Short mmCIF file of C-alpha atoms in Angstrom, two decimals:
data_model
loop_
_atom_site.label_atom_id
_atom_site.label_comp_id
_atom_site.label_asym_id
_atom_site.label_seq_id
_atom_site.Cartn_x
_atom_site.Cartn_y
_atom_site.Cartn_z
CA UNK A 333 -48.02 -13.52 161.78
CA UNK A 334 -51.06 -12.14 161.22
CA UNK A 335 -52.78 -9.60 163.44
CA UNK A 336 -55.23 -12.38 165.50
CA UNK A 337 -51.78 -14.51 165.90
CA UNK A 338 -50.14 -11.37 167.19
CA UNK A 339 -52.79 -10.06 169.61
CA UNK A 340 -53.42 -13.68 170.76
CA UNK A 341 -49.61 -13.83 171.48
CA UNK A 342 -49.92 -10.71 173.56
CA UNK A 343 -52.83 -12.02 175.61
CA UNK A 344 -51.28 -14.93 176.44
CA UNK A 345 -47.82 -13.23 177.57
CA UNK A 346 -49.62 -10.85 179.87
CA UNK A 347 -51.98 -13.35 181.21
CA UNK A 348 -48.95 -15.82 181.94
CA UNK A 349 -47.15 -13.15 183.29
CA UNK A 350 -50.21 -11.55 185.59
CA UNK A 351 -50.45 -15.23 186.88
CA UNK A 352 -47.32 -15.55 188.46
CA UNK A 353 -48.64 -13.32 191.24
CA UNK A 354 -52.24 -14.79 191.37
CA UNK A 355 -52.02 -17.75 193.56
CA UNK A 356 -49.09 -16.08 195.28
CA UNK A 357 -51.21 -13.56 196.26
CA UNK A 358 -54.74 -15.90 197.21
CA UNK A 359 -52.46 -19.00 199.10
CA UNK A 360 -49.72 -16.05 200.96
CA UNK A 361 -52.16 -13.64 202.31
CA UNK A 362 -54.20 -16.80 204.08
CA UNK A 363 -51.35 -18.59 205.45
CA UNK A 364 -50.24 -15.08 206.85
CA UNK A 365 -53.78 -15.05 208.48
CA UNK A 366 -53.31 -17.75 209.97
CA UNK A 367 -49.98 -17.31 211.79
CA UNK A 368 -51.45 -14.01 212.91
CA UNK A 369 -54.52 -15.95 214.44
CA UNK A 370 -52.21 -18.42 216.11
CA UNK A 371 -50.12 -15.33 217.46
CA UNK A 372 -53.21 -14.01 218.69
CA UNK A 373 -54.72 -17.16 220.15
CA UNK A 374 -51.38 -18.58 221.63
CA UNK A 375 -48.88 -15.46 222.20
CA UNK A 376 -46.01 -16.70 221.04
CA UNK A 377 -43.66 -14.40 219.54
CA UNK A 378 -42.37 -16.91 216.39
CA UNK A 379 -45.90 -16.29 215.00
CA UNK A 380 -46.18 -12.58 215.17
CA UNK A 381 -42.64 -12.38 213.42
CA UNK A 382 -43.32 -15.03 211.11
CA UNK A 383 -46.53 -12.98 210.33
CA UNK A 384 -44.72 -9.76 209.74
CA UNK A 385 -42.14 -11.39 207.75
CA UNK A 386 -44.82 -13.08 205.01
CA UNK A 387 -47.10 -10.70 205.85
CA UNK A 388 -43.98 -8.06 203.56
CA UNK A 389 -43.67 -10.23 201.08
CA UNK A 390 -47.23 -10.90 200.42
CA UNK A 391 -47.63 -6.76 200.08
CA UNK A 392 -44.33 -6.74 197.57
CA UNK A 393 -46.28 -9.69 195.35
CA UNK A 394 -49.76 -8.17 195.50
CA UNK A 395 -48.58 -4.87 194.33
CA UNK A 396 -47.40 -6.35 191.06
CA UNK A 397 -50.48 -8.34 190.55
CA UNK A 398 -53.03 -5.34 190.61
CA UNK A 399 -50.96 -3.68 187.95
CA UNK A 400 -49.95 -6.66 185.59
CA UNK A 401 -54.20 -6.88 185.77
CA UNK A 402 -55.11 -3.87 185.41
CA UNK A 403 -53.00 -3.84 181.75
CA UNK A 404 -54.80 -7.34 180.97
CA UNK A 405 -57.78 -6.02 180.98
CA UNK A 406 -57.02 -2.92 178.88
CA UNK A 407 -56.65 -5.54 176.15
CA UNK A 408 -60.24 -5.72 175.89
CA UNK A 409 -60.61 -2.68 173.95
CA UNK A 410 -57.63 -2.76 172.61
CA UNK A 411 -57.02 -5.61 170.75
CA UNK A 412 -60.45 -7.54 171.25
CA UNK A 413 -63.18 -4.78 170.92
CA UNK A 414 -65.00 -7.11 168.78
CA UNK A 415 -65.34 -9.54 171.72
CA UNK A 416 -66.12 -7.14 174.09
CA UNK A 417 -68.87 -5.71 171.99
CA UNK A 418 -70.49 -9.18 172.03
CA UNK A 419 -69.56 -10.45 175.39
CA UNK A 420 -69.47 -6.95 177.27
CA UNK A 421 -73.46 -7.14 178.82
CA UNK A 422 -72.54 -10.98 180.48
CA UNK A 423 -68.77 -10.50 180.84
CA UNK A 424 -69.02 -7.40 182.39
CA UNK A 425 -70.93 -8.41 184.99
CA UNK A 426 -68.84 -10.92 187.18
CA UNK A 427 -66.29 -8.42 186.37
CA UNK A 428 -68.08 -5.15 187.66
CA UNK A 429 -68.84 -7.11 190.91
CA UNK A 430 -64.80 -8.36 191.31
CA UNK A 431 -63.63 -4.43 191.16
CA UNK A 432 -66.77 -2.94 192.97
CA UNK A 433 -67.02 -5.68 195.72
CA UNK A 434 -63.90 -7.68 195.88
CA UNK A 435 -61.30 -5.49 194.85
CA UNK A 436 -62.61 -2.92 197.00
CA UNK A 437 -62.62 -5.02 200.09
CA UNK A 438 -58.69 -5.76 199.47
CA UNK A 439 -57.81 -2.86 199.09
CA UNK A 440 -59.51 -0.96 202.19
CA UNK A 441 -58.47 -3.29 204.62
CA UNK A 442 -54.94 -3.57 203.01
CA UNK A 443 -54.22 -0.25 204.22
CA UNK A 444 -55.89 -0.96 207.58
CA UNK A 445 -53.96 -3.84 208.04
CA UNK A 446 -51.01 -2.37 206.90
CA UNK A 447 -51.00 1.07 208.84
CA UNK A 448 -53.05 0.07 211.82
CA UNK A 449 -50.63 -2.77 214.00
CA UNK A 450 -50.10 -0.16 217.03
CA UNK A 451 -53.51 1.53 216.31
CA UNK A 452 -56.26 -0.93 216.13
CA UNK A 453 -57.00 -3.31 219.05
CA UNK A 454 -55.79 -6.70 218.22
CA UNK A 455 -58.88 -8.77 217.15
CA UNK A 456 -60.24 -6.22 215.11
CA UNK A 457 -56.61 -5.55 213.49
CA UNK A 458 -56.87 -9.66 212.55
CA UNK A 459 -60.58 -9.30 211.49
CA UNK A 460 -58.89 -7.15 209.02
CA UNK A 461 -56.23 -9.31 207.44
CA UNK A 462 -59.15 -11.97 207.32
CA UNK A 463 -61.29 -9.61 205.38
CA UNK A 464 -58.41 -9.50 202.59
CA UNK A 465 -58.65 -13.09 202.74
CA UNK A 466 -62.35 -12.67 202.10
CA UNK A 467 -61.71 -9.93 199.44
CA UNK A 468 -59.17 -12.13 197.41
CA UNK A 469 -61.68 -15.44 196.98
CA UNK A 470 -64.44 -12.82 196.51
CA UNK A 471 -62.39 -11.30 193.41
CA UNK A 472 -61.10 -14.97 192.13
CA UNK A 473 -64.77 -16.30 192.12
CA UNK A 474 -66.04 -13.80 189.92
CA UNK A 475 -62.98 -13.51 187.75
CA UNK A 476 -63.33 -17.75 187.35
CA UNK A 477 -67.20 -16.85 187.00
CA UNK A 478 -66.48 -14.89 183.46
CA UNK A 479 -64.32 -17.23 182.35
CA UNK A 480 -66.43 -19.96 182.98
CA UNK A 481 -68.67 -18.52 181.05
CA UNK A 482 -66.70 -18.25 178.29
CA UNK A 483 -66.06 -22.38 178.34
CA UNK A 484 -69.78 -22.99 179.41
CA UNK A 485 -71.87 -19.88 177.98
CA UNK A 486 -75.07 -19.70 180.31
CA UNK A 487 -77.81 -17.36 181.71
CA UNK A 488 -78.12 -15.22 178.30
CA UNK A 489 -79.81 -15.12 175.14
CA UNK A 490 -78.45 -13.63 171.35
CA UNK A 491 -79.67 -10.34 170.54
CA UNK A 492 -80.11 -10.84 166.32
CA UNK A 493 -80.42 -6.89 166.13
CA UNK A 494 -78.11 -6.10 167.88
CA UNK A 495 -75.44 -9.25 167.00
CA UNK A 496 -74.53 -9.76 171.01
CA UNK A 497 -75.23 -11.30 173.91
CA UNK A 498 -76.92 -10.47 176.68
CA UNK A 499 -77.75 -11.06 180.34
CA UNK A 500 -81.03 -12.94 181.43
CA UNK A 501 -79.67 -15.24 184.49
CA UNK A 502 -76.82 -13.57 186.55
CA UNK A 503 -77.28 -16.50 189.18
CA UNK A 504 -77.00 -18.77 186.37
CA UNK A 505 -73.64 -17.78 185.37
CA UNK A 506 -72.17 -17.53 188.93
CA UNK A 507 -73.28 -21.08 189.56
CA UNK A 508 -72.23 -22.13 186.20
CA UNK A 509 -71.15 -26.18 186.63
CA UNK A 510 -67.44 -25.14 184.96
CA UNK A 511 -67.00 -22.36 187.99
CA UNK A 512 -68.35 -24.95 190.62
CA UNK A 513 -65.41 -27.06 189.70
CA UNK A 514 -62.71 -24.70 188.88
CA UNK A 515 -63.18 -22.15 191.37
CA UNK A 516 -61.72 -25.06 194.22
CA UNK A 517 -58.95 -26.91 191.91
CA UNK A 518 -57.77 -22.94 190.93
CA UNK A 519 -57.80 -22.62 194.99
CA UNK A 520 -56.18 -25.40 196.26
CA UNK A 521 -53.33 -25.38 193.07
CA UNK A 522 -52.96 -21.82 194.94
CA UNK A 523 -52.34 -23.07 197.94
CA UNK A 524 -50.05 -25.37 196.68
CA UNK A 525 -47.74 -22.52 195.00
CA UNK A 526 -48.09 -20.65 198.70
CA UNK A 527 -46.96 -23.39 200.97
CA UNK A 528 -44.07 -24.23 198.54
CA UNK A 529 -43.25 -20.74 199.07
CA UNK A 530 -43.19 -20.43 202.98
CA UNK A 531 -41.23 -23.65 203.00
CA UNK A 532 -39.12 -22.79 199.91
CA UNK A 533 -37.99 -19.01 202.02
CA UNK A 534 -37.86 -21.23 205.45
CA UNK A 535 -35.35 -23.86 204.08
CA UNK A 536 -33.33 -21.62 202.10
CA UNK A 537 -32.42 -20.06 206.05
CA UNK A 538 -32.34 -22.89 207.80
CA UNK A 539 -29.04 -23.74 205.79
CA UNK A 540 -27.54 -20.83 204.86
CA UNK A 541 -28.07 -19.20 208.45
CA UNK A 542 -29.09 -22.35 210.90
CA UNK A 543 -27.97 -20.43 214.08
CA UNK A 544 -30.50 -17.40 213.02
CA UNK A 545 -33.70 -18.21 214.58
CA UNK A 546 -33.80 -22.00 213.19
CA UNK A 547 -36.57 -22.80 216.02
CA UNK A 548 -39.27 -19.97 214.13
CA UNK A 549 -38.11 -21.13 210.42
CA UNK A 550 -38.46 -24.83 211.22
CA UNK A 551 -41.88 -24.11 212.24
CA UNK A 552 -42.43 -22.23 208.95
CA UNK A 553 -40.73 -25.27 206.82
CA UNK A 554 -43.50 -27.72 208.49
CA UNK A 555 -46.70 -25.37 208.04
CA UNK A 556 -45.43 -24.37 204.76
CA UNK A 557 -44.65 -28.25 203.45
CA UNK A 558 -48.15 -29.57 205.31
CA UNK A 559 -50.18 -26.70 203.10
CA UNK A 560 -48.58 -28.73 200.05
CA UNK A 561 -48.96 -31.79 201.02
CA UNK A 562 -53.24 -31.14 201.95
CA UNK A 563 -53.70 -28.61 198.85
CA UNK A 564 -52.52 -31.54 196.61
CA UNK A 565 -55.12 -33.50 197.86
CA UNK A 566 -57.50 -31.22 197.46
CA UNK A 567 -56.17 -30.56 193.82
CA UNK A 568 -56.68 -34.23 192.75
CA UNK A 569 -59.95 -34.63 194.58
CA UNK A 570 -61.52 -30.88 192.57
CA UNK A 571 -59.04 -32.04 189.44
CA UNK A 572 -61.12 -35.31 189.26
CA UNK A 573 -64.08 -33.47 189.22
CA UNK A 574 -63.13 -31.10 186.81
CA UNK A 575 -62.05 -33.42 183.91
CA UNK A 576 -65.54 -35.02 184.17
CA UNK A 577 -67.31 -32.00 183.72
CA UNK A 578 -65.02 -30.24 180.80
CA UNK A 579 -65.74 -33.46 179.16
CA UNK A 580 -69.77 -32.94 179.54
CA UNK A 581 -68.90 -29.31 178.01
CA UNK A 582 -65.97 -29.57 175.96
CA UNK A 583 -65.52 -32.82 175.07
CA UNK A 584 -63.04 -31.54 172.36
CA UNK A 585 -60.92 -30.16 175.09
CA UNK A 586 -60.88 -34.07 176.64
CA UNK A 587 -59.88 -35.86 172.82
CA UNK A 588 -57.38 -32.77 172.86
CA UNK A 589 -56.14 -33.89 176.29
CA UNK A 590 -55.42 -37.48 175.33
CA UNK A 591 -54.50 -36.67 171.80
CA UNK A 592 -57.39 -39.86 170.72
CA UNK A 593 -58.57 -39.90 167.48
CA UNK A 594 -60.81 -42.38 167.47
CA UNK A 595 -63.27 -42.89 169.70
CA UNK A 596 -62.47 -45.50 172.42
CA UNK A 597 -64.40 -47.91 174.97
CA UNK A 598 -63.04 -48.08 177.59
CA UNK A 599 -60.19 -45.78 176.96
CA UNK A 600 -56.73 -45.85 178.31
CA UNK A 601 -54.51 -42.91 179.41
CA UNK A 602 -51.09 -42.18 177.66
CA UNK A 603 -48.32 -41.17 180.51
CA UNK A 604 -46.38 -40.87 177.94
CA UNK A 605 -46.65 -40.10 173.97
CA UNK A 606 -44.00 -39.68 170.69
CA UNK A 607 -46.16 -38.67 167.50
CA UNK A 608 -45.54 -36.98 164.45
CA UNK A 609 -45.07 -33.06 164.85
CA UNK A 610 -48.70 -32.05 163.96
CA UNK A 611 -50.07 -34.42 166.71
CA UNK A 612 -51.81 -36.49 164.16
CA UNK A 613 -50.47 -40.06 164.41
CA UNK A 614 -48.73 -42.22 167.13
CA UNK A 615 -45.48 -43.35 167.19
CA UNK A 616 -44.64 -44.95 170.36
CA UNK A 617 -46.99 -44.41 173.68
CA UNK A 618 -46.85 -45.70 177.32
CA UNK A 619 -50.72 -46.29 178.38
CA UNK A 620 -52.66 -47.19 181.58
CA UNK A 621 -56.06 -49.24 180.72
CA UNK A 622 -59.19 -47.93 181.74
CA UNK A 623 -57.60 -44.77 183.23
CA UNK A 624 -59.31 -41.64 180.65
CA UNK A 625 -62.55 -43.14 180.94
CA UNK A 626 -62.42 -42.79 184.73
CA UNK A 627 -61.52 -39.45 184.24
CA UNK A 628 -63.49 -38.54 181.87
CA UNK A 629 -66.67 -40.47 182.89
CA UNK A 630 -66.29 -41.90 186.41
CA UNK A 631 -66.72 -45.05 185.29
CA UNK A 632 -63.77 -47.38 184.02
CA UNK A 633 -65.71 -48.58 181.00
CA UNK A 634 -67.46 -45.36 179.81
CA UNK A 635 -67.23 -44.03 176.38
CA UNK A 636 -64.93 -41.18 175.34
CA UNK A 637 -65.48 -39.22 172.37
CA UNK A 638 -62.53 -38.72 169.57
CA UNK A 639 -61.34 -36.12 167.86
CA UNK A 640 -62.11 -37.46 164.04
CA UNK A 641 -66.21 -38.17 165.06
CA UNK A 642 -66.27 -34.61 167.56
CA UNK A 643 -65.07 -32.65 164.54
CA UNK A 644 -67.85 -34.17 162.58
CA UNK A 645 -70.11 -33.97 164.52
CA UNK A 646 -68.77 -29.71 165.53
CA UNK A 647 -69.28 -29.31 161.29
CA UNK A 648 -72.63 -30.27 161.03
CA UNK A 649 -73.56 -28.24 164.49
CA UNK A 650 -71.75 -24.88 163.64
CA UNK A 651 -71.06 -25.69 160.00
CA UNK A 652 -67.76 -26.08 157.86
CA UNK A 653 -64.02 -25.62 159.45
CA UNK A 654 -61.43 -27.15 161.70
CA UNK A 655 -62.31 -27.31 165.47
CA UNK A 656 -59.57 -29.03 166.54
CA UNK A 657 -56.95 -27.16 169.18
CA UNK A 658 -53.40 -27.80 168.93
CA UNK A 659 -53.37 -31.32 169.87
CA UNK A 660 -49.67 -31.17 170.55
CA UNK A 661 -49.84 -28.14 172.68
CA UNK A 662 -53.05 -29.36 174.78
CA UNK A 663 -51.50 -32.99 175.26
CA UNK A 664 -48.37 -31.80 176.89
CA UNK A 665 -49.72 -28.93 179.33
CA UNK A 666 -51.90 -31.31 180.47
CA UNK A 667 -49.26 -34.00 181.59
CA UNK A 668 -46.83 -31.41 182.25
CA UNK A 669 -49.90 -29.75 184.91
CA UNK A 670 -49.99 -33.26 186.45
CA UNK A 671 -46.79 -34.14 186.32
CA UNK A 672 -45.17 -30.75 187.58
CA UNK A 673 -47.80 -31.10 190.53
CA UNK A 674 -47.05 -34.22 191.48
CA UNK A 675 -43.19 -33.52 191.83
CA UNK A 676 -44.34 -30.56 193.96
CA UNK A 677 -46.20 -32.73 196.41
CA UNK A 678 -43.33 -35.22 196.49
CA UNK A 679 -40.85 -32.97 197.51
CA UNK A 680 -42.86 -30.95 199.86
CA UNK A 681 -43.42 -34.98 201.78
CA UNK A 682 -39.82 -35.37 201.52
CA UNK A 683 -38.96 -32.22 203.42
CA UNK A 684 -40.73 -33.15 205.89
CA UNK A 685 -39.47 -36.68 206.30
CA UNK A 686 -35.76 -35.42 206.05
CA UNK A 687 -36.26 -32.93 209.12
CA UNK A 688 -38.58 -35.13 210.93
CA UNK A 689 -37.67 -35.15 214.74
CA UNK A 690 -35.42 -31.97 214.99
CA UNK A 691 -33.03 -33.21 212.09
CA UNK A 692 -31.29 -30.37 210.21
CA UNK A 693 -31.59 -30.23 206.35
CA UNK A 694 -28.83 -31.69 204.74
CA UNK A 695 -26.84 -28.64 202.83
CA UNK A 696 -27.35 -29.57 199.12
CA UNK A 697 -31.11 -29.31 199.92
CA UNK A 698 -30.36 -25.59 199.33
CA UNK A 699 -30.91 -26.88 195.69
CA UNK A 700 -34.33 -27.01 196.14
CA UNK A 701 -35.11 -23.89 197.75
CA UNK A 702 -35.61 -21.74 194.63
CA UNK A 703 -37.43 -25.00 192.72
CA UNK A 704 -39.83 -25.44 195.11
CA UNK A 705 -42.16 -22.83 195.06
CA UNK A 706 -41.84 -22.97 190.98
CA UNK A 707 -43.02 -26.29 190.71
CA UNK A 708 -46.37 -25.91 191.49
CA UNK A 709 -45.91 -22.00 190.06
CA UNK A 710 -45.65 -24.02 186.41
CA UNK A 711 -48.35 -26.44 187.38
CA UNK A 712 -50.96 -23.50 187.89
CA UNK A 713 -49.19 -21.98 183.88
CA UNK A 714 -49.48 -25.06 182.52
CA UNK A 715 -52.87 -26.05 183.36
CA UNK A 716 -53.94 -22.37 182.44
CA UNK A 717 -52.87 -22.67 178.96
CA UNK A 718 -54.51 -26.29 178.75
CA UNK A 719 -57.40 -24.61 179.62
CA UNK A 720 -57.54 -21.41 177.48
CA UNK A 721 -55.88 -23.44 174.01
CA UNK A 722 -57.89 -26.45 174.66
CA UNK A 723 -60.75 -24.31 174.09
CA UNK A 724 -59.52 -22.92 170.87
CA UNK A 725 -60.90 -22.46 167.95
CA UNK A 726 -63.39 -20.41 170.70
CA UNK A 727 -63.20 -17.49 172.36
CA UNK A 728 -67.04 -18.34 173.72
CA UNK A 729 -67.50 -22.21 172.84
CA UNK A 730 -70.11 -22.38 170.27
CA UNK A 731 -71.24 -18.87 169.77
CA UNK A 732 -68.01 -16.97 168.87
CA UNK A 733 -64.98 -17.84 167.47
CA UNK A 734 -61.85 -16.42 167.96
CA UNK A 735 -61.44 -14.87 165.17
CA UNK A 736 -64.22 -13.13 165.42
CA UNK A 737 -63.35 -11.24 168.41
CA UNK A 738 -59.82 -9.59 167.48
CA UNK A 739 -60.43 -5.43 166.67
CA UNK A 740 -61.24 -4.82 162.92
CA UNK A 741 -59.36 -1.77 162.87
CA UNK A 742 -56.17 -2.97 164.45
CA UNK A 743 -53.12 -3.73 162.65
CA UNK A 744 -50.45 -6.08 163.08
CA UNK A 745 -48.00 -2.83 163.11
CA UNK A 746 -49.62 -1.78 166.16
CA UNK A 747 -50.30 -4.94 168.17
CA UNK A 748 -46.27 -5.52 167.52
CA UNK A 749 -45.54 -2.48 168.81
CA UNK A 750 -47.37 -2.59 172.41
CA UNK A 751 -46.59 -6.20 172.29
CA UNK A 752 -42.94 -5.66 172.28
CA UNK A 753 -43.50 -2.10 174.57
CA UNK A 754 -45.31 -4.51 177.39
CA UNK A 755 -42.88 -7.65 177.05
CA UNK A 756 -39.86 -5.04 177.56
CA UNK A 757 -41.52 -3.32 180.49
CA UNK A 758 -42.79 -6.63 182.50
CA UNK A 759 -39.11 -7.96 182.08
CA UNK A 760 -37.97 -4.73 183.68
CA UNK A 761 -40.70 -5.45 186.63
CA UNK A 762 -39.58 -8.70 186.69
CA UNK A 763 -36.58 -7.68 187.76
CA UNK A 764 -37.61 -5.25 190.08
CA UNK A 765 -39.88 -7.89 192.08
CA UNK A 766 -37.08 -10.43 191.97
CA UNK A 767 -34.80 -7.97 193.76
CA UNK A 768 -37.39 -6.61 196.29
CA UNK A 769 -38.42 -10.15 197.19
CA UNK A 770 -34.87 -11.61 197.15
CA UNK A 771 -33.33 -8.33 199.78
CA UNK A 772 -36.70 -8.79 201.89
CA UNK A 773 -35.91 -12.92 202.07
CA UNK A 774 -32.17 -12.14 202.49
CA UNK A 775 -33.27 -9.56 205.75
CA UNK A 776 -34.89 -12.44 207.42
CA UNK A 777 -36.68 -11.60 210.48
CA UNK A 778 -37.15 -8.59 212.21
CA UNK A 779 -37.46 -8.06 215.79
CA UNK A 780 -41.08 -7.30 217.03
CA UNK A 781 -42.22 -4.08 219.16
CA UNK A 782 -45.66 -5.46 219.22
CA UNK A 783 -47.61 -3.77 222.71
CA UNK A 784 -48.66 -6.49 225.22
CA UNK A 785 -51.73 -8.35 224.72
CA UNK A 786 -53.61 -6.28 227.30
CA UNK A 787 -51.91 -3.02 226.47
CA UNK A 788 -54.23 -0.76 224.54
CA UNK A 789 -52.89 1.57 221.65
CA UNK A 790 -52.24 5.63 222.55
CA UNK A 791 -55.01 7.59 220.65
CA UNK A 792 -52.66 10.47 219.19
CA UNK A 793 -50.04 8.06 217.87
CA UNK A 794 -49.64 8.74 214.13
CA UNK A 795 -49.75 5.44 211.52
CA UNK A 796 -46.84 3.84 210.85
CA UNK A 797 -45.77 1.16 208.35
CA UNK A 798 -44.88 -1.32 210.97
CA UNK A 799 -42.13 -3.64 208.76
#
C-alpha cells in the first residue's frame, strides 16, 4: 500500500478505537446524573450506591477516551498536514471551542465531582456532575460541527492566493443542516450503547450473585433496558431524518447505501443483497417496494439518484475520475448499523419482559451480558464508517479530495512504523481497560458513608476519592 492507503488505515484504526469510549462516556455520565438526582430527590440509598458504582466506571472509560483523542488529533499534522493547511482556519474553529469551552468544563468539574462528595453541600455537588453532562454534549456538538462540515462545507469562501479555505460564517457552520441531524441520532445511538451497559453490568449480577443486593441491580436492569428501548426510538425518528438530508448533500453516499445503479422511481430497499465482489452487479436481492424512496425523500414515490448518472453528472461538475465509494463496504455498514441496532433494542424489550413482575433471569441469560452493551457499541462503528467511506473519494465533499490532503513529505516507511507503534500500544490499553472495568464490575457495590441529608460537611476535612 501506498502511503494515502497507509495513513488512511491509521486514521481509521484510531478513530474506531477512540470511539469505543465516546458514547460510553456521553450516555454513562448522564444516566449516573440521574441516579444521583433521584438519590437526592428521594433518599434512598440504592441510588446513591448505584451512583457511586457507575459513577467509577464512567471515570475508568473517560480516562481512556481523552487520551485515545488526544493521539487522533495529532494525526493532523502528522499524516494530513496538507488537509490541515486547507481546512485549519474553518476546522479549527469548532475544534478550538470543544477544548477551550467543553473540554474545559469536563474536566473542572470532574475533579469537583470526584474529590468533593463529603465537601460540597449536596445540590451543588449534583450541579456538578450535571455540568459534565453539559461539558460532554458541549464537546460532541462541536466535534459533529467540524465534521459536518467536512460532508456539508458551509460558512467559508476559497482563498486562490493562498489555496485554502477560510472562515466567513461561524454560525453557519454550527447550524450546518448535516450537524442538525447528526448531532441527535449520534446522541441517542449513545444512549443506546449506555443503557445496554447499565443493564448488561446489572444482569451479569443478578445471576451470578442473586442474593447480593438483587433489589438495587434489578432496579439498574429496568432503567438501564428502558434507556434502550426510548434511545432506539429516538435513533429511528433522528435516523429518518438523517438519510433525507445526506441524500440532499451526498446523494452519492445514498446510491452507495443501496448499492443502485440506475436511477429508480419509486425505489425499493434491499434487506438483503449477493453481488459480484466489486459491488457492481446483482446476483440475488431480497427488496421492500417503495421503502429507499421514503428514506431518501419522504415520499414513497420520489426519485432517487444512481450511481452510473451521479458519477456523470460528479465528472462534468469537478471534472474527470471515479467518485464512487466502495459500494460493497458502504452497503453493508449500513444494514449492519440497522440491523445491529435493531437486535439491541430487541433484546433490551426482552429483558424486560423476562423479569417483568419480580421474575428472576433465567441463568443462560448470562449469555447476553457481555453482548449487550456491544450491540449497539458496533451499531455506533458501523454507522461511523458508513459515514466517513461513504463520503470517499472526499475528505471535504467537492472542494478537496482525499488525496489531496495526505503530508507530501511523509513516507509509507514512516506511517508503517507509528501505525504499527499505535496499534501495539492501544491493544496493550485495551487490555488494561478491560481488566480495570472487569475487577471494578466483579467488586460490585460498595457500602455508602454518605453524611445525612441535613448534615453539613466539616470545613478542615481534607479531599478524598470517595470510591
Amino acid at each position: 500500500m501506498d502511503t494515502l492507503d497507509l495513513a488512511r488505515w491509521q486514521f481509521a484504526i484510531t478513530t474506531v478505537y477512540h470511539f469505543f469510549f465516546v458514547p460510553v462516556t456521553i450516555s454513562l455520565v448522564a444516566i449516573t446524573a440521574g441516579l444521583q438526582t433521584a438519590w437526592y430527590r428521594t433518599g434512598k440509598e440504592k441510588y446513591l450506591r448505584l451512583t457511586k458504582f457507575y459513577g467509577k466506571l464512567f471515570l475508568i472509560n473517560i480516562a481512556m477516551g481523552v487520551v485515545t483523542g488526544l493521539v487522533q488529533e495529532f494525526q493532523f499534522g502528522m499524516n494530513w498536514s496538507d488537509y490541515s493547511r486547507f481546512v485549519g482556519d474553518v476546522f479549527g474553529a469548532p475544534l478550538a471551542l470543544e477544548g477551550l469551552l467543553a473540554f474545559f468544563l469536563e474536566s473542572t468539574f470532574i475533579g469537583l465531582w470526584m474529590f468533593g462528595w463529603d465537601r460540597l453541600p449536596k445540590l451543588v455537588h449534583l450541579g456538578c456532575i450535571w455540568m459534565v453532562v453539559l461539558g460532554t454534549q458541549l464537546s460532541a456538538y462541536f466535534i459533529l460541527a467540524a465534521n459536518s462540515w467536512m460532508q456539508n462545507p458551509v460558512g467559508f469562501r476559497v482563498n486562490p492566493e493562498r489555496g485554502r479555505a477560510e472562515l466567513t460564517d461561524l454560525w453557519a457552520v454550527l447550524t450546518n443542516k448535516v450537524v442538525l441531524v447528526t448531532y441527535p441520532h449520534t446522541i441517542f445511538a449513545a444512549f443506546m450503547v449506555g443503557g445496554a451497559f447499565v443493564a448488561g453490568v446489572a444482569l451479569w449480577h443478578l445471576i451470578r450473585r442473586p442474593d447480593t443486593d438483587r433489589a438495587v441491580f434489578r432496579s439498574a436492569l429496568k432503567i438501564g433496558a428502558s434507556v434502550v428501548l426510548v434511545a432506539s426510538v429516538g435513533v429511528a425518528i433522528s435516523g429518518d431524518l438523517q438519510g433525507k438530508v445526506m441524500t440532499e448533500v451526498q446523494p452519492m453516499k445514498m446510491a452507495a447505501a443501496e448499492a443502485l445503479y440506475e436511477t429508480e422511481k419509486p425505489a425499493s430497499f434491499s434487506a438483503f443483497t449477493i453481488g459480484t465482489l466489486d459491488g457492481s452487479k446483482e446476483i440475488f436481492s431480497i427488496k421492500v417496494p417503495y421503502l429507499l424512496s421514503f428514506l431518501a425523500t419522504g415520499h414513497f414515490d420520489g426519485e432517487v439518484k444512481g450511481i452510473n448518472s451521479l458519477q456523470d453528472a460528479y465528472e462534468q461538475l469537478y471534472g474527470p475520475g471515479s467518485y464512487k465509494p466502495n459500494i460493497p463496504l458502504t452497503y453493508w455498514t449500513f444494514r449492519l448499523m440497522i440491523g445491529v441496532g435493531m437486535a439491541s433494542a430487541a433484546v433490551a424489550l426482552w429483558l424486560l419482559w423476562t423479569t417483568r413482575r419480580g421474575r428472576a433471569p433465567a441463568r443462560w441469560l448470562i449469555w447476553l451480558a457481555a453482548p449487550l452493551p456491544l450491540l449497539p457499541l458496533l451499531a455506533n462503528t458501523f454507522g461511523w464508517i458508513f459515514t466517513e467511506t461513504g463520503r470517499q473519494p472526499w475528505l471535504v465533499f467537492g472542494l478537496l479530495p482525499t488525496a489531496s490532503g495526505v503530508s507530501p513529505g511523509t513516507t509509507s516507511g514512516e506511517v508503517i512504523t507509528s501505525l504499527v507503534g499505535f496499534t501495539a500500544l492501544y491493544g496493550v490499553l485495551a487490555v488494561v481497560e478491560t481488566k480495570l472495568l472487569l475487577r471494578t464490575i466483579r467488586a460490585g457495590l460498595a457500602g455508602t458513608d454518605a453524611p445525612p441529608p441535613d448534615t453539613e460537611p466539616e470545613p478542615d476535612k481534607p479531599l478524598s476519592f470517595a470510591y
